[in-house]
């Protein structure tokens, strides 16, 4: 991905930028990559509900010691894999996040690699609104695509998506994500719940739906067995959808040979039950059903 932006830092409470950036639609889109438990992949629920990267205007900052915010006005939910000629000329996508850390410092990455000496807590809320149309969608196999899909993996704007002769050409997407996390001395428990509404359809032909509601969650637990060297984790997520209830479970281990997050080796066993998402950059495919074993080395530079 070739992308960039320009940011002007006014002060700790207000900073603005223009260019390509991530919509803060869920916790993993707040700019904390690659400090995740998994290597460059999310749980299937997070991937199913979230927005992605787009062009637009954004702002972020701290509100006192315990609050921070992010907001972005953009072109669409995902510009990756979309040609410039496919995009409209209006900023009709908005995404915002508000995070409260009432006990003070909470490292933004997943897990407690930093070994928080005191109990750390975060509560976050995210809201995203976008008017999406068939023309501005990324290709189904483009890396990092975040197509709007039904819970069985079918792209919303695909012809005959509902087994009729019709298709949806435009829809309103709204999503709320609420997250919480707690960390202490290498232990972490972090979860998120998602609610998504699709409505205001512009239809061609016959479609049996005038609105869709899906919800779901993810939960991730981790422990540093050896401080700053060995970490184990377990994660799971589930989507409760109108066209199926897919889920995933994972067990993994991270080894940090230089006791730094700059380089790590990861191994994971992943169980999929009818994955509704997938692309070329993650270890799961749309419809994936069964067990996946994979190992990775990650270098940040």
C-alpha positions as semicolon CSV with decimal commas, in nm:
position;residue;x (nm);y (nm);z (nm)
1;X;0,000;0,000;0,000
2;X;0,137;0,339;-0,102
3;X;-0,033;0,603;0,112
4;X;0,045;0,917;0,305
5;X;-0,090;1,225;0,476
6;X;0,012;1,565;0,609
7;X;-0,053;1,644;0,975
8;X;-0,019;1,971;1,165
9;X;0,035;1,940;1,540
10;X;-0,123;2,240;1,713
11;X;-0,093;2,108;2,067
12;X;-0,169;1,800;2,273
13;X;-0,544;1,854;2,248
14;X;-0,591;1,937;1,880
15;X;-0,413;1,808;1,570
16;X;-0,543;1,801;1,213
17;X;-0,441;1,625;0,895
18;X;-0,536;1,556;0,535
19;X;-0,466;1,251;0,319
20;X;-0,509;0,877;0,355
21;X;-0,569;0,751;0,708
22;X;-0,763;0,488;0,900
23;X;-1,124;0,538;0,997
24;X;-1,132;0,495;1,379
25;X;-1,428;0,257;1,345
26;X;-1,299;-0,004;1,592
27;X;-1,014;-0,031;1,839
28;X;-0,779;-0,199;1,589
29;X;-0,825;0,104;1,359
30;X;-0,698;0,356;1,615
31;X;-0,340;0,337;1,483
32;X;-0,208;0,064;1,714
33;X;-0,090;-0,176;1,440
34;X;0,135;-0,380;1,453
35;X;0,109;-0,398;1,832
36;X;-0,150;-0,675;1,822
37;X;-0,155;-1,028;1,958
38;X;-0,197;-1,170;1,607
39;X;0,040;-1,086;1,320
40;X;-0,130;-0,841;1,081
41;X;-0,472;-1,002;1,102
42;X;-0,783;-0,944;1,310
43;X;-1,055;-1,166;1,447
44;X;-1,323;-1,229;1,187
45;X;-1,581;-1,020;1,377
46;X;-1,352;-0,717;1,379
47;X;-1,281;-0,759;1,006
48;X;-1,651;-0,806;0,929
49;X;-1,776;-0,491;1,100
50;X;-1,493;-0,233;1,077
51;X;-1,415;0,039;0,826
52;X;-1,071;0,068;0,668
53;X;-0,846;0,336;0,512
54;X;-0,966;0,625;0,297
55;X;-0,884;0,981;0,191
56;X;-1,015;1,277;0,385
57;X;-0,969;1,512;0,678
58;X;-0,892;1,390;1,029
59;X;-0,837;1,526;1,379
60;X;-0,714;1,378;1,706
61;X;-0,596;1,479;2,051
62;X;-0,625;1,443;2,427
63;X;-0,904;1,587;2,640
64;X;-0,737;1,624;2,977
65;X;-0,535;1,338;3,125
66;X;-0,787;1,055;3,090
67;X;-0,972;1,117;2,761
68;X;-0,866;1,117;2,397
69;X;-1,051;1,136;2,067
70;X;-1,011;1,065;1,695
71;X;-1,237;1,171;1,409
72;X;-1,225;1,146;1,030
73;X;-1,436;1,265;0,738
74;X;-1,360;1,060;0,430
75;X;-1,454;0,939;0,082
76;X;-1,582;0,591;0,166
77;X;-1,528;0,299;0,404
78;X;-1,229;0,158;0,214
79;X;-1,024;0,324;-0,057
80;X;-0,770;0,039;-0,077
81;X;-0,818;-0,146;-0,405
82;X;-1,043;0,128;-0,546
83;X;-0,940;0,330;-0,852
84;X;-0,965;0,709;-0,830
85;X;-1,230;0,710;-1,102
86;X;-1,459;0,495;-0,887
87;X;-1,472;0,748;-0,601
88;X;-1,731;1,019;-0,563
89;X;-1,648;1,385;-0,498
90;X;-1,803;1,422;-0,152
91;X;-1,689;1,345;0,202
92;X;-1,996;1,149;0,311
93;X;-1,820;0,909;0,548
94;X;-1,767;0,998;0,916
95;X;-1,599;0,795;1,188
96;X;-1,516;0,894;1,544
97;X;-1,373;0,737;1,858
98;X;-1,371;0,848;2,222
99;X;-1,150;0,664;2,474
100;X;-1,145;0,693;2,854
101;X;-0,858;0,560;3,066
102;X;-0,975;0,637;3,421
103;X;-0,675;0,480;3,597
104;X;-0,415;0,668;3,395
105;X;-0,173;0,526;3,138
106;X;-0,305;0,244;2,915
107;X;-0,069;0,131;2,641
108;X;-0,262;0,140;2,316
109;X;-0,144;-0,197;2,181
110;X;-0,318;-0,527;2,256
111;X;-0,170;-0,734;2,537
112;X;0,052;-0,613;2,820
113;X;0,403;-0,646;2,677
114;X;0,500;-0,338;2,881
115;X;0,417;-0,513;3,213
116;X;0,192;-0,237;3,353
117;X;0,293;-0,208;3,720
118;X;-0,047;-0,067;3,819
119;X;-0,392;-0,175;3,710
120;X;-0,476;-0,014;3,374
121;X;-0,828;0,020;3,233
122;X;-0,975;0,154;2,909
123;X;-1,329;0,206;2,782
124;X;-1,385;0,307;2,421
125;X;-1,678;0,401;2,198
126;X;-1,674;0,427;1,817
127;X;-1,936;0,541;1,567
128;X;-1,916;0,526;1,187
129;X;-2,163;0,646;0,925
130;X;-2,124;0,616;0,550
131;X;-2,329;0,624;0,233
132;X;-2,180;0,345;0,021
133;X;-2,247;0,264;-0,342
134;X;-2,169;-0,031;-0,566
135;X;-1,915;0,160;-0,776
136;X;-1,681;0,256;-0,490
137;X;-1,625;-0,096;-0,350
138;X;-1,282;-0,266;-0,356
139;X;-1,235;-0,595;-0,540
140;X;-1,320;-0,905;-0,338
141;X;-0,960;-1,036;-0,351
142;X;-0,779;-0,706;-0,298
143;X;-0,550;-0,718;0,006
144;X;-0,702;-0,535;0,303
145;X;-1,043;-0,507;0,137
146;X;-1,326;-0,433;0,378
147;X;-1,626;-0,500;0,160
148;X;-1,968;-0,471;0,319
149;X;-2,082;-0,832;0,336
150;X;-2,379;-1,032;0,456
151;X;-2,297;-1,261;0,746
152;X;-2,258;-1,555;0,505
153;X;-1,979;-1,367;0,325
154;X;-2,180;-1,249;0,024
155;X;-2,090;-0,891;-0,083
156;X;-2,390;-0,665;-0,024
157;X;-2,372;-0,506;-0,370
158;X;-2,326;-0,831;-0,561
159;X;-2,596;-0,903;-0,821
160;X;-2,838;-1,172;-0,699
161;X;-2,692;-1,147;-0,346
162;X;-3,035;-1,235;-0,207
163;X;-3,112;-1,509;-0,461
164;X;-3,343;-1,278;-0,656
165;X;-3,299;-1,091;-0,984
166;X;-3,223;-0,765;-0,802
167;X;-2,927;-0,590;-0,650
168;X;-2,852;-0,304;-0,412
169;X;-2,675;-0,006;-0,571
170;X;-2,650;0,219;-0,264
171;X;-2,690;0,174;0,111
172;X;-2,642;0,358;0,437
173;X;-2,394;0,192;0,674
174;X;-2,393;0,269;1,046
175;X;-2,177;0,090;1,302
176;X;-2,120;0,128;1,676
177;X;-1,831;-0,049;1,851
178;X;-1,788;-0,049;2,229
179;X;-1,467;-0,184;2,379
180;X;-1,310;-0,241;2,718
181;X;-0,970;-0,361;2,833
182;X;-0,784;-0,430;3,155
183;X;-0,410;-0,491;3,202
184;X;-0,182;-0,565;3,496
185;X;0,172;-0,706;3,520
186;X;0,170;-0,888;3,188
187;X;-0,192;-1,004;3,198
188;X;-0,457;-0,855;2,971
189;X;-0,824;-0,912;2,895
190;X;-0,974;-0,709;2,611
191;X;-1,311;-0,724;2,437
192;X;-1,528;-0,535;2,191
193;X;-1,895;-0,550;2,088
194;X;-2,019;-0,439;1,746
195;X;-2,360;-0,326;1,617
196;X;-2,416;-0,265;1,244
197;X;-2,719;-0,129;1,061
198;X;-2,763;-0,128;0,681
199;X;-3,064;0,056;0,538
200;X;-3,185;0,328;0,295
201;X;-3,124;0,090;0,006
202;X;-3,132;0,209;-0,353
203;X;-3,252;-0,104;-0,530
204;X;-3,254;-0,227;-0,889
205;X;-3,499;-0,511;-0,947
206;X;-3,632;-0,712;-0,654
207;X;-3,458;-0,740;-0,313
208;X;-3,641;-0,900;-0,017
209;X;-3,482;-0,674;0,248
210;X;-3,526;-0,306;0,331
211;X;-3,284;-0,309;0,624
212;X;-3,030;-0,542;0,786
213;X;-2,898;-0,559;1,144
214;X;-2,596;-0,764;1,253
215;X;-2,406;-0,766;1,580
216;X;-2,119;-0,956;1,735
217;X;-1,816;-0,949;1,961
218;X;-1,451;-1,034;2,003
219;X;-1,260;-1,132;2,318
220;X;-0,882;-1,158;2,358
221;X;-0,682;-1,272;2,663
222;X;-0,304;-1,281;2,693
223;X;-0,021;-1,334;2,940
224;X;0,353;-1,267;2,936
225;X;0,504;-1,596;3,052
226;X;0,852;-1,443;3,045
227;X;0,855;-1,062;3,068
228;X;0,922;-0,901;2,727
229;X;1,013;-1,238;2,573
230;X;0,735;-1,501;2,568
231;X;0,363;-1,428;2,536
232;X;0,065;-1,663;2,499
233;X;-0,284;-1,559;2,394
234;X;-0,633;-1,685;2,318
235;X;-0,894;-1,505;2,111
236;X;-1,242;-1,564;1,983
237;X;-1,515;-1,379;1,800
238;X;-1,867;-1,436;1,675
239;X;-2,107;-1,262;1,439
240;X;-2,482;-1,283;1,497
241;X;-2,617;-1,210;1,151
242;X;-2,934;-1,240;0,950
243;X;-2,761;-1,480;0,709
244;X;-2,557;-1,693;0,949
245;X;-2,364;-1,687;1,277
246;X;-1,995;-1,741;1,193
247;X;-1,721;-1,760;1,456
248;X;-1,348;-1,812;1,508
249;X;-1,120;-1,927;1,791
250;X;-0,741;-1,897;1,814
251;X;-0,453;-2,002;2,038
252;X;-0,113;-1,848;1,976
253;X;0,233;-1,773;2,109
254;X;0,467;-1,478;2,046
255;X;0,845;-1,486;2,096
256;X;1,036;-1,157;2,117
257;X;1,402;-1,270;2,083
258;X;1,541;-0,917;2,135
259;X;1,297;-0,832;2,415
260;X;1,147;-0,563;2,193
261;X;0,826;-0,529;1,993
262;X;1,032;-0,439;1,686
263;X;1,079;-0,809;1,599
264;X;0,879;-1,117;1,690
265;X;0,805;-1,473;1,583
266;X;0,445;-1,590;1,602
267;X;0,270;-1,928;1,573
268;X;-0,106;-1,970;1,585
269;X;-0,374;-2,237;1,558
270;X;-0,695;-2,088;1,421
271;X;-1,038;-2,252;1,405
272;X;-1,290;-2,107;1,159
273;X;-1,663;-2,170;1,136
274;X;-1,790;-2,032;0,801
275;X;-1,575;-1,717;0,793
276;X;-1,768;-1,425;0,637
277;X;-1,446;-1,238;0,550
278;X;-1,111;-1,300;0,388
279;X;-0,857;-1,158;0,146
280;X;-0,505;-1,222;0,021
281;X;-0,331;-1,071;0,325
282;X;-0,489;-1,278;0,606
283;X;-0,480;-1,650;0,696
284;X;-0,851;-1,705;0,628
285;X;-1,079;-1,700;0,325
286;X;-1,447;-1,627;0,278
287;X;-1,633;-1,943;0,374
288;X;-1,328;-2,085;0,553
289;X;-1,431;-2,379;0,772
290;X;-1,184;-2,582;0,976
291;X;-0,841;-2,545;1,135
292;X;-0,551;-2,332;1,008
293;X;-0,196;-2,350;1,145
294;X;0,038;-2,066;1,052
295;X;0,370;-1,917;1,163
296;X;0,509;-1,570;1,096
297;X;0,810;-1,347;1,157
298;X;0,742;-0,974;1,185
299;X;0,999;-0,695;1,166
300;X;0,903;-0,332;1,224
301;X;1,138;-0,070;1,081
